[in-house]
Coordinates of C-alpha atoms in Angstrom, one line a residue:
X1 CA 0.0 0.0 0.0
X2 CA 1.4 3.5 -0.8
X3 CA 2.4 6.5 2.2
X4 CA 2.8 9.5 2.8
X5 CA 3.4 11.9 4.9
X6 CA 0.7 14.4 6.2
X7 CA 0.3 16.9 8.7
X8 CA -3.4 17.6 9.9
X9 CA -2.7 20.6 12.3
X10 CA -0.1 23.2 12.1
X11 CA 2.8 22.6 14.5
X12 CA 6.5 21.8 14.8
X13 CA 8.0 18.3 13.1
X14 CA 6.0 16.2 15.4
X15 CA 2.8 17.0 13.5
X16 CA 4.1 15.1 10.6
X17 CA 2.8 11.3 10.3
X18 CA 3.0 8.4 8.3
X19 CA -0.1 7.0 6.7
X20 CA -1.4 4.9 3.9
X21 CA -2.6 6.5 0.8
X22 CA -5.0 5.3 -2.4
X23 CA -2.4 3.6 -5.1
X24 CA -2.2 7.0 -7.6
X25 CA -3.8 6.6 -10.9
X26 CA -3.1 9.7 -13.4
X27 CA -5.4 11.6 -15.3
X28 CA -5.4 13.1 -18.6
X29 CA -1.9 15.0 -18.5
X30 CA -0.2 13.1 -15.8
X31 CA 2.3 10.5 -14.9
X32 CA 2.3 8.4 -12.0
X33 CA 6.1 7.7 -10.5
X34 CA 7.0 5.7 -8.0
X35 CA 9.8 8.3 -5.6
X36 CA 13.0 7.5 -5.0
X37 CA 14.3 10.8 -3.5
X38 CA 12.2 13.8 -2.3
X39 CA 13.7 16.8 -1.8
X40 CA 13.4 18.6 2.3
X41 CA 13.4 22.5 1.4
X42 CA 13.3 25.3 4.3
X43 CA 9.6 26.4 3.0
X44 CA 8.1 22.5 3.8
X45 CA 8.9 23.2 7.3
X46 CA 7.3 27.0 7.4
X47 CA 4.3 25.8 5.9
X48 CA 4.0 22.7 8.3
X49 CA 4.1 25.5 11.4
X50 CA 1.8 27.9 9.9
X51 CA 4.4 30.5 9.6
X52 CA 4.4 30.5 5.9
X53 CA 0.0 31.1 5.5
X54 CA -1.2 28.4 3.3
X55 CA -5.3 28.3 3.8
X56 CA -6.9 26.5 6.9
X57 CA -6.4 23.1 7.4
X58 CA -9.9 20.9 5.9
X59 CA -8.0 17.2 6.1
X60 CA -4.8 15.1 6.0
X61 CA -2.0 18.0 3.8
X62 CA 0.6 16.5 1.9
X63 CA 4.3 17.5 2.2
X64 CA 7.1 18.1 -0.7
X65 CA 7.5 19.8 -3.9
X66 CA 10.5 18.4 -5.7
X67 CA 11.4 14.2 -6.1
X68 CA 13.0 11.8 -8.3
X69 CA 11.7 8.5 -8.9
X70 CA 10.6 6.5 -11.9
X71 CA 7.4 6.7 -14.0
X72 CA 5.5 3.7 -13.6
X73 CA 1.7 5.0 -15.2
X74 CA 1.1 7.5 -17.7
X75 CA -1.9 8.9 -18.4
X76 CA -3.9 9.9 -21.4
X77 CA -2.7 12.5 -23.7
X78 CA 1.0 12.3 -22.3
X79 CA 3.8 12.4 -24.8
X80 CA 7.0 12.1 -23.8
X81 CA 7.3 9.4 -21.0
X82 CA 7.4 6.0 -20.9
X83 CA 7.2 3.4 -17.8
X84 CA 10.2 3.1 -16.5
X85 CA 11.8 6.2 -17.2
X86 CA 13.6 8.0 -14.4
X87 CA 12.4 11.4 -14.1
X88 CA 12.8 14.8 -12.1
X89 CA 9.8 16.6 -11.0
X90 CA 8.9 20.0 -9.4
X91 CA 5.4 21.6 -8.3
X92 CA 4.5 18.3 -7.2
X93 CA 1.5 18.3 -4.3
X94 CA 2.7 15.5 -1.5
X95 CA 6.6 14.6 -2.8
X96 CA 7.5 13.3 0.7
X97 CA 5.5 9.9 -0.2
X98 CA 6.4 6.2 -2.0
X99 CA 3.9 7.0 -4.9
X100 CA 2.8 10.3 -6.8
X101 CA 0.7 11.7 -9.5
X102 CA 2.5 14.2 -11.4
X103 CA 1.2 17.2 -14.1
X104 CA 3.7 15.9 -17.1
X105 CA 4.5 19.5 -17.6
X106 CA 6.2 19.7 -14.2
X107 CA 8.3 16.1 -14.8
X108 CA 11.3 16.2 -17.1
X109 CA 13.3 12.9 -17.9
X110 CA 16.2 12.7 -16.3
X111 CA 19.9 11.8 -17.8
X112 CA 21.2 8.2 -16.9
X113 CA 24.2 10.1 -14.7
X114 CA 21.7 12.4 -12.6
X115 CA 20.8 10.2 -9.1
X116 CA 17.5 10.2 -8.0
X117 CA 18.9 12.1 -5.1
X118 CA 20.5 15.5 -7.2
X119 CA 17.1 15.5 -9.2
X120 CA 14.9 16.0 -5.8
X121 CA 17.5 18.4 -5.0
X122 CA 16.4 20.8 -7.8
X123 CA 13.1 22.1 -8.4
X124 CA 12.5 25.0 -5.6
X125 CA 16.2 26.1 -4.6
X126 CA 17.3 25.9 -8.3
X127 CA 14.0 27.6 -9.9
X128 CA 14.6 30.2 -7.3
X129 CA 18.3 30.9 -8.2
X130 CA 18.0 30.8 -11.5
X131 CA 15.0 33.2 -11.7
X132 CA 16.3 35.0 -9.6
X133 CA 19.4 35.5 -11.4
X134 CA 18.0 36.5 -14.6
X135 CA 15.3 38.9 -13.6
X136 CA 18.7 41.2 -12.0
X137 CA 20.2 40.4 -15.5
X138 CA 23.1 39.2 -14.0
X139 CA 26.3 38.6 -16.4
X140 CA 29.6 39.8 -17.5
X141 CA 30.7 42.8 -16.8
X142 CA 28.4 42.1 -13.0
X143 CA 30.1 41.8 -9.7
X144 CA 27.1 40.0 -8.0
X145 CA 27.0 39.9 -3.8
X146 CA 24.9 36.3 -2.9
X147 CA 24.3 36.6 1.0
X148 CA 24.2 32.9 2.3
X149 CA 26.4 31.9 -0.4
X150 CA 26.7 27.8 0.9
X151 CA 23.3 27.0 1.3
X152 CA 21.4 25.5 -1.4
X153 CA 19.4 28.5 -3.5
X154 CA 22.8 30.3 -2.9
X155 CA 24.9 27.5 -4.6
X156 CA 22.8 27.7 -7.2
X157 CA 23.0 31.2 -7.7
X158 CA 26.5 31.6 -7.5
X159 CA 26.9 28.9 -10.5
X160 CA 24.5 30.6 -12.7
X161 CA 26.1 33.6 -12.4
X162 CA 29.6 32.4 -13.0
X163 CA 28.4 30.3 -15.7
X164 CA 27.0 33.4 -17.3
X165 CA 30.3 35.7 -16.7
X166 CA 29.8 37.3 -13.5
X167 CA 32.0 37.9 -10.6
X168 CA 30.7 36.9 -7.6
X169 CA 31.7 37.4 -3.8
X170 CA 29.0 34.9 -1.7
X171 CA 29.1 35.4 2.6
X172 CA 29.2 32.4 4.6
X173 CA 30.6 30.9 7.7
X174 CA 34.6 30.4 7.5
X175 CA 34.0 26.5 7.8
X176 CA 32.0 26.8 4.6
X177 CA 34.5 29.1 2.7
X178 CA 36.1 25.7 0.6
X179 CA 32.6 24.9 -1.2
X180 CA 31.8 28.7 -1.6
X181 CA 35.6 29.2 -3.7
X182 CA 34.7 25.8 -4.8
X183 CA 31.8 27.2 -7.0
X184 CA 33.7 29.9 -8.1
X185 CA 33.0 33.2 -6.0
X186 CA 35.3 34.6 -3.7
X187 CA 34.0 33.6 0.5
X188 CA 33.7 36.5 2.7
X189 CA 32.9 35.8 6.3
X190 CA 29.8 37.2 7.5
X191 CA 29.7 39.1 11.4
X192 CA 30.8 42.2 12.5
X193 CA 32.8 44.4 9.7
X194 CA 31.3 42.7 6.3
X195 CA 30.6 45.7 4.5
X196 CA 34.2 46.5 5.0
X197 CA 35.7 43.3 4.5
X198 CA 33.0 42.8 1.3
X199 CA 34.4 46.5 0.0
X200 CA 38.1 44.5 0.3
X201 CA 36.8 41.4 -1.4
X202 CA 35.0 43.9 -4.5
X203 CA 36.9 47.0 -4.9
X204 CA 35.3 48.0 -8.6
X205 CA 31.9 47.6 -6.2
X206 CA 29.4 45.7 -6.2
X207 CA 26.2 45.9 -8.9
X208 CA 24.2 43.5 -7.9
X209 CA 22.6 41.7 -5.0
X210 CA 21.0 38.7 -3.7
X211 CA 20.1 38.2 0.0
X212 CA 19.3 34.3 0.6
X213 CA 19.9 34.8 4.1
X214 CA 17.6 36.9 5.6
X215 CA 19.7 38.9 8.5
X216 CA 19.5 42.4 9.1
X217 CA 23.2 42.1 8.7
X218 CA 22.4 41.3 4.9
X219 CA 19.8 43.7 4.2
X220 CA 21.6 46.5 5.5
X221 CA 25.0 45.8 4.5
X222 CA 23.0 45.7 0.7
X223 CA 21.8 48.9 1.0
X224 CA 25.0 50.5 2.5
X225 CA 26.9 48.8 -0.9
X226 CA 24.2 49.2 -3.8
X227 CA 22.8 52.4 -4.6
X228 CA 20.7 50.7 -7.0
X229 CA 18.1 49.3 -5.1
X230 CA 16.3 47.6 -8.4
X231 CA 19.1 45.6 -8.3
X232 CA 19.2 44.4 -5.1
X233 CA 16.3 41.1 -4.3
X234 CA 15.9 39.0 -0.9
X235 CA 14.6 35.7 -1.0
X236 CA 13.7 35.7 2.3
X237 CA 12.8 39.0 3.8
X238 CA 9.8 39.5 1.1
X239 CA 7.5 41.4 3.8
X240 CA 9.9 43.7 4.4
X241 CA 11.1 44.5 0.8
X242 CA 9.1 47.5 -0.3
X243 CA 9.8 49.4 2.9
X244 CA 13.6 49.1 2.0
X245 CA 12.9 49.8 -1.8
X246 CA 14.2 46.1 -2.6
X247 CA 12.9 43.7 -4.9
X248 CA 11.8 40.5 -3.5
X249 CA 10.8 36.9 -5.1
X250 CA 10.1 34.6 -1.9
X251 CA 9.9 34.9 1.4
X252 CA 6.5 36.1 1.5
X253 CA 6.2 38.8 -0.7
X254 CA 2.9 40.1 -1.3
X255 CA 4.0 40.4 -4.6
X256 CA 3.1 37.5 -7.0
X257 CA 5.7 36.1 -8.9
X258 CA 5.2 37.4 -13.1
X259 CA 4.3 35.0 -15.7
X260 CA 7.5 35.5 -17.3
X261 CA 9.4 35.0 -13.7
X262 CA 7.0 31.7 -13.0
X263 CA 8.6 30.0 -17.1
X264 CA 12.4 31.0 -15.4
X265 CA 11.9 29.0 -12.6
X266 CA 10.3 26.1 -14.6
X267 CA 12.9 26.4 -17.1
X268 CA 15.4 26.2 -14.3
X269 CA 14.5 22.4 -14.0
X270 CA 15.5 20.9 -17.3
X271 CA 18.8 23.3 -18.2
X272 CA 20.3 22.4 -14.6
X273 CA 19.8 18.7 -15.7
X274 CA 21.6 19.1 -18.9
X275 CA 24.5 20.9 -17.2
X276 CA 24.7 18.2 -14.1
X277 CA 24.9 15.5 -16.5
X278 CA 27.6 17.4 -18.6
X279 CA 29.6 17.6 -15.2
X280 CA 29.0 21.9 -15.5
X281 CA 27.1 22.1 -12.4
X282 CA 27.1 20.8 -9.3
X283 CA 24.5 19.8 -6.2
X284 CA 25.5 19.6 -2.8
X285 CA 23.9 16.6 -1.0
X286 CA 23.6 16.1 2.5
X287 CA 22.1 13.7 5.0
X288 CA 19.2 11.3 3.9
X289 CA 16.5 9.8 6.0
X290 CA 13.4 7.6 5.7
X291 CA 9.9 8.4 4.8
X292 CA 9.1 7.4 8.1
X293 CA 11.3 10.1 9.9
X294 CA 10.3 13.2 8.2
X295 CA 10.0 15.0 11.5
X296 CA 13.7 14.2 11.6
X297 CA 14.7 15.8 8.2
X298 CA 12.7 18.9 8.7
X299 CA 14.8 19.2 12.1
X300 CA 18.3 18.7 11.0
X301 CA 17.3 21.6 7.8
X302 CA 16.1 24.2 10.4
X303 CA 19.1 23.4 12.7
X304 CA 21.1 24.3 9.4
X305 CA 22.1 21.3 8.4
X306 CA 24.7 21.6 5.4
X307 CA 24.0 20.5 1.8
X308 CA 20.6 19.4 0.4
X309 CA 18.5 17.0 2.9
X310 CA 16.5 14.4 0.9
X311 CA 13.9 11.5 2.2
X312 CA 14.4 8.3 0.8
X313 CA 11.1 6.3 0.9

C-alpha cells in the first residue's frame, strides 16, 4: 500500500505522520512515479508550522515539492514518457511519499548520470536561483554579492552567475569558505565588519545583489553597498522589501511572482539537468532519512544542516 506523509494541524515536526494513501492513478496529463528521493526544502517546514499562510487546514495535507523516482503509469494524452523512465519533478502536491501523480509538464526525464537524489535536490532552490538570477540580468561585466552563499538556492546562484560571466563574492561561515571558492566566488565571512571586508573582497563595487539569508546584517549591509536598489532582491525578507525599496521573489512577498518569472523558474529544472549531466554544475547533497522520519529531516534543515536534505522512501 502507498504512504505519505501528512500533517493535519499546524505545528512543529512532530505533526508530521505516516499513513497509507490510495495507489495514484493519473489523469489526462499526468504521470504516476514511483519516488525515489524527495527533496526537504526550508519552505516544507514553514508551511508545516503555519508561519508560511497556506489556507486552513480541511484534512490530511501532503508535504514536498520536488522528487525523483521513476514513472510507472502515464496517463492519457501524455507524450514524452514511458514506464520506467527516471524522471525529475517540481510543483509536485505531496513529494514526501512512496507513490505520486505528477502534471507531465512539471516532470522532465532525467539523464542516466543524474541520481535520484541531485534530481529531488532541484526544483524549488534551483528555480529560485536561476530566476532570480536572470530577472537582475546578472552577467559579464556584474560583480554579484549572494548573502548565504553555501546554502542551497545560494549555490545555485552563484553557479549561474559564474556560468553566465559574472564575478561573484558569496558570505558564509569560514568552515563553509572551501565549497563557496569551490563554485567559483570569492568567500567573505559574515559578522561584525562585512561591509568592510565585502568592500576588500569587491573593490570595482558591487552591482548587484541577492540576500538568501535573511539577517538584518544582509539587508543593510546591501543597502549600505548598492545604490541601485532595483538591483538588489531577498529571498527571504519579502515582507519587508518594499519598505527598504528592494525587490523580492520569496519569502513572503505580497507580490506574486510574473508569468515571465514563473517559465524562469520552470525552465530552471530541465537546463540544470543538462548541465549536471555534462559535469557543469554541481549539487551539494547532505544527510538522507526515511519516509518514516520526516519529522527528523525537517529538524536537521532548520538546525542548518549543510548540503541538500532528501527523504528516501
Amino acid at each position: 500500500m502507498p504512504q505519505a506523509i501528512v500533517y493535519t494541524e499546524f505545528g512543529g515536526p512532530e505533526v508530521l505522520t505516516l499513513t497509507e494513501v490510495p495507489v495514484p492513478t493519473p489523469g489526462a496529463g499526468e504521470i504516476a512515479v514511483l519516488v525515489e528521493a524527495a527533496g526537504v526544502n526550508p519552505i516544507d517546514g514553514k508551511l508545516r508550522s503555519g508561519l508560511r499562510a497556506s489556507g486552513a487546514l480541511t484534512g490530511p495535507r501532503g508535504v514536498g515539492a520536488d522528487l525523483g523516482g521513476v514513472v510507472t503509469a502515464v496517463g492519457a494524452d501524455v507524450d514524452g514518457f514511458r514506464v520506467g523512465d527516471p524522471v525529475a519533478a517540481f510543483g509536485v502536491h505531496g513529494a514526501y511519499a512512496t507513490d505520486v501523480v505528477v502534471p507531465a509538464d512539471r516532470a522532465h526525464v532525467r539523464p542516466a548520470n543524474v541520481s535520484a537524489a541531485q534530481a529531488a535536490a532541484l526544483g524549488i532552490p534551483i528555480g529560485t536561483a536561476y530566476q532570480t538570477v536572470r530577472s537582475l540580468g546578472v552577467g559579464a561585466g556584474d560583480t554579484l554579492l549572494v548573502h548565504g552563499g553555501s546554502g542551497s538556492v545560494g549555490q545555485a546562484v552563484i553557479q549561474f552567475a559564474v556560468l553566465w560571466g559574472a564575478t561573484v563574492v558569496g558570505t558564509s561561515s569560514e568552515q563553509r569558505f572551501d565549497r563557496v571558492h569551490e563554485l567559483g566566488a570569492v568567500p567573505v565571512a559574515y559578522g561584525e565588519g562585512l561591509a568592510d571586508r565585502l568592500r576588500e573582497a569587491a573593490p570595482q563595487g558591487i552591482t548587484a545583489i541577492i540576500d538568501a539569508a535573511g539577517t538584518d546584517e544582509a539587508l543593510q549591509t546591501s543597502i549600505e553597498l548598492l545604490a541601485d536598489k532595483s538591483r538588489i532582491a531577498t529571498l527571504v525578507r519579502g515582507r519587508d522589501a518594499a519598505d527598504l525599496g528592494i525587490r523580492a521573489f520569496s519569502g513572503g512577498s505580497p507580490i506574486p511572482l510574473t508569468p515571465q518569472q514563473q517559465a524562469w523558474r520552470a525552465e530552471a529544472v530541465p537546463v540544470a539537468l543538462a548541465l549536471l549531466a555534462a559535469g557543469a554544475f554541481s549539487v551539494e547533497l547532505g544527510e538522507s532519512f526515511p519516509l518514516a522520519e520526516a519529522a527528523r529531516a525537517h529538524e536537521a534543515v532548520e538546525n542548518g544542516a549543510a548540503g541538500k536534505v532528501v527523504l528516501v522512501p
